[in-house]
Short mmCIF file of C-alpha atoms in Angstrom, two decimals:
data_model
loop_
_atom_site.label_atom_id
_atom_site.label_comp_id
_atom_site.label_asym_id
_atom_site.label_seq_id
_atom_site.Cartn_x
_atom_site.Cartn_y
_atom_site.Cartn_z
CA UNK G 1 16.91 -89.80 6.87
CA UNK G 2 14.33 -91.31 4.91
CA UNK G 3 16.45 -91.49 1.85
CA UNK G 4 19.72 -93.15 1.96
CA UNK G 5 22.12 -92.88 -0.82
CA UNK G 6 22.58 -96.00 -2.80
CA UNK G 7 26.20 -95.35 -3.24
CA UNK G 8 28.61 -95.23 -0.50
CA UNK G 9 26.22 -95.33 2.35
CA UNK G 10 26.10 -91.63 2.80
CA UNK G 11 22.92 -90.06 3.66
CA UNK G 12 21.69 -87.27 1.56
CA UNK G 13 20.10 -84.36 3.06
CA UNK G 14 16.51 -83.44 2.39
CA UNK G 15 16.39 -79.92 0.91
CA UNK G 16 13.10 -79.13 2.61
CA UNK G 17 14.30 -79.78 6.14
CA UNK G 18 17.18 -77.50 7.18
CA UNK G 19 20.28 -78.71 8.89
CA UNK G 20 20.17 -78.22 12.66
CA UNK G 21 23.41 -76.19 12.65
CA UNK G 22 21.85 -73.68 10.32
CA UNK G 23 18.80 -73.48 12.58
CA UNK G 24 21.05 -72.75 15.58
CA UNK G 25 23.05 -70.12 13.68
CA UNK G 26 19.82 -68.59 12.39
CA UNK G 27 18.35 -68.52 15.90
CA UNK G 28 21.50 -66.95 17.35
CA UNK G 29 21.59 -64.36 14.54
CA UNK G 30 17.88 -63.65 15.04
CA UNK G 31 18.44 -63.28 18.80
CA UNK G 32 21.36 -60.85 18.24
CA UNK G 33 19.31 -58.93 15.70
CA UNK G 34 16.37 -58.72 18.11
CA UNK G 35 18.69 -57.64 20.94
CA UNK G 36 20.28 -54.88 18.79
CA UNK G 37 16.88 -53.72 17.56
CA UNK G 38 15.38 -53.70 21.07
CA UNK G 39 18.41 -52.10 22.72
CA UNK G 40 19.33 -49.44 20.15
CA UNK G 41 16.94 -49.08 17.24
CA UNK G 42 13.50 -49.30 18.87
CA UNK G 43 14.32 -46.74 21.62
CA UNK G 44 15.66 -44.33 18.97
CA UNK G 45 12.58 -44.91 16.86
CA UNK G 46 10.38 -44.35 19.94
CA UNK G 47 12.26 -41.13 20.72
CA UNK G 48 11.90 -39.93 17.15
CA UNK G 49 8.24 -40.90 17.15
CA UNK G 50 7.66 -39.15 20.48
CA UNK G 51 9.53 -36.05 19.29
CA UNK G 52 7.37 -35.99 16.20
CA UNK G 53 4.19 -36.40 18.25
CA UNK G 54 5.33 -33.61 20.59
CA UNK G 55 6.16 -31.38 17.62
CA UNK G 56 2.76 -32.00 16.06
CA UNK G 57 0.89 -31.55 19.35
CA UNK G 58 3.01 -28.50 20.18
CA UNK G 59 2.30 -27.08 16.75
CA UNK G 60 -1.40 -27.65 17.27
CA UNK G 61 -1.24 -26.04 20.71
CA UNK G 62 0.75 -23.10 19.31
CA UNK G 63 -1.74 -22.76 16.48
CA UNK G 64 -4.64 -22.83 18.96
CA UNK G 65 -2.88 -20.25 21.14
CA UNK G 66 -2.18 -18.07 18.10
CA UNK G 67 -5.82 -18.42 17.02
CA UNK G 68 -7.02 -17.46 20.51
CA UNK G 69 -4.68 -14.45 20.55
CA UNK G 70 -5.83 -13.44 17.08
CA UNK G 71 -9.46 -13.69 18.20
CA UNK G 72 -8.68 -11.60 21.28
CA UNK G 73 -6.91 -8.97 19.16
CA UNK G 74 -9.83 -8.97 16.75
CA UNK G 75 -12.26 -8.34 19.60
CA UNK G 76 -10.02 -5.56 20.92
CA UNK G 77 -9.88 -4.06 17.45
CA UNK G 78 -13.65 -4.24 17.11
CA UNK G 79 -14.10 -2.65 20.54
CA UNK G 80 -11.64 0.13 19.65
CA UNK G 81 -13.36 0.63 16.32
CA UNK G 82 -16.76 0.88 18.00
CA UNK G 83 -15.34 3.33 20.54
CA UNK G 84 -13.73 5.36 17.77
CA UNK G 85 -17.03 5.46 15.89
CA UNK G 86 -18.83 6.57 19.06
CA UNK G 87 -16.20 9.26 19.66
CA UNK G 88 -16.43 10.39 16.05
CA UNK G 89 -20.21 10.62 16.28
CA UNK G 90 -19.94 12.59 19.53
CA UNK G 91 -17.33 14.93 18.03
CA UNK G 92 -19.48 15.36 14.92
CA UNK G 93 -22.54 16.17 17.06
CA UNK G 94 -20.51 18.58 19.18
CA UNK G 95 -19.18 20.24 16.03
CA UNK G 96 -22.72 20.57 14.66
CA UNK G 97 -23.90 22.07 17.93
CA UNK G 98 -20.93 24.46 17.98
CA UNK G 99 -21.56 25.37 14.35
CA UNK G 100 -25.23 26.02 15.10
CA UNK G 101 -24.23 28.17 18.09
CA UNK G 102 -21.77 30.12 15.96
CA UNK G 103 -24.39 30.47 13.24
CA UNK G 104 -26.89 31.83 15.76
CA UNK G 105 -24.27 34.24 17.15
CA UNK G 106 -23.41 35.44 13.66
CA UNK G 107 -27.10 35.87 12.79
CA UNK G 108 -27.70 37.78 16.04
CA UNK G 109 -24.71 40.03 15.37
CA UNK G 110 -25.85 40.53 11.78
CA UNK G 111 -29.34 41.47 13.00
CA UNK G 112 -27.85 43.86 15.56
CA UNK G 113 -25.61 45.39 12.91
CA UNK G 114 -28.52 45.60 10.50
CA UNK G 115 -30.69 47.23 13.16
CA UNK G 116 -27.88 49.64 14.01
CA UNK G 117 -27.34 50.53 10.35
CA UNK G 118 -31.08 50.99 9.84
CA UNK G 119 -31.34 53.11 12.98
CA UNK G 120 -28.33 55.17 11.90
CA UNK G 121 -29.86 55.54 8.44
CA UNK G 122 -33.18 56.64 9.93
CA UNK G 123 -31.40 59.14 12.18
CA UNK G 124 -29.43 60.41 9.22
CA UNK G 125 -32.62 60.66 7.15
CA UNK G 126 -34.35 62.51 9.99
CA UNK G 127 -31.40 64.86 10.31
CA UNK G 128 -31.26 65.44 6.55
CA UNK G 129 -35.04 65.91 6.46
CA UNK G 130 -34.85 68.42 9.28
CA UNK G 131 -32.00 70.23 7.50
CA UNK G 132 -33.88 70.22 4.20
CA UNK G 133 -37.08 71.42 5.90
CA UNK G 134 -35.12 74.21 7.61
CA UNK G 135 -33.45 75.19 4.34
CA UNK G 136 -36.77 75.05 2.49
CA UNK G 137 -38.46 77.14 5.19
CA UNK G 138 -35.75 79.72 4.98
CA UNK G 139 -35.79 79.73 1.20
CA UNK G 140 -39.60 79.72 1.03
CA UNK G 141 -39.71 82.46 3.62
CA UNK G 142 -37.28 84.57 1.64
CA UNK G 143 -39.19 83.95 -1.58
CA UNK G 144 -42.50 84.63 0.15
CA UNK G 145 -41.20 87.87 1.67
CA UNK G 146 -39.79 88.98 -1.66
CA UNK G 147 -43.07 88.13 -3.34
CA UNK G 148 -45.10 89.80 -0.63
CA UNK G 149 -42.87 92.86 -0.85
CA UNK G 150 -43.51 93.10 -4.57
CA UNK G 151 -47.23 92.57 -4.12
CA UNK G 152 -47.68 94.91 -1.14
CA UNK G 153 -45.24 97.36 -2.46
CA UNK G 154 -43.51 98.04 0.80
CA UNK G 155 -40.21 96.71 1.96
CA UNK G 156 -40.20 94.02 4.58
CA UNK G 157 -36.59 94.59 5.45
CA UNK G 158 -37.12 94.56 9.15
CA UNK G 159 -35.97 91.16 10.40
CA UNK G 160 -38.59 90.76 13.09
CA UNK G 161 -41.41 91.63 10.72
CA UNK G 162 -40.02 89.44 8.08
CA UNK G 163 -39.69 86.46 10.47
CA UNK G 164 -43.20 86.95 11.77
CA UNK G 165 -44.58 87.13 8.25
CA UNK G 166 -42.68 84.03 7.19
CA UNK G 167 -43.81 82.07 10.24
CA UNK G 168 -47.45 83.05 9.69
CA UNK G 169 -47.17 82.06 6.03
CA UNK G 170 -45.58 78.70 6.81
CA UNK G 171 -48.06 77.96 9.58
CA UNK G 172 -50.82 78.69 7.15
CA UNK G 173 -49.26 76.30 4.65
CA UNK G 174 -48.84 73.58 7.25
CA UNK G 175 -52.40 73.90 8.45
CA UNK G 176 -53.58 73.74 4.85
CA UNK G 177 -51.35 70.68 4.16
CA UNK G 178 -52.54 68.91 7.32
CA UNK G 179 -56.14 69.01 6.20
#
């Protein structure tokens, strides 16, 4: 345009300004490319993008739901643990009370048994004492009668006399021992 070729009258084309046919082909190609991108690629990209957003948001919602459920389970666990501790404390207190009651029962039975054994021992001692006193009286009476017979020189063979003599002797001993 501005430059004309010196030879042959042909015009040479300026390399900076494109040829109008190339501009038309470029525009048509650009239009087709834009149409294909807008009709097929952009909707697919939007779907993929939306699916990804939904997946991320859904994951966040699921994570929040799982966190809420975990917190709820933790609270239930803590409540159950507190209840179990309360039950354990109550059972322990009941067991202590039962043990104390059993201990008191055993002590009472032991005291009763001890008192019974002591009473039986005292009765046995009293019975043995009475038996020993009776045996000693009889033996002392016999010895006293034999001694008195030797001293007096007469026989105290008569049972009634002998018993009377022995009783008088023992009564005299008892009255002397009581003083």
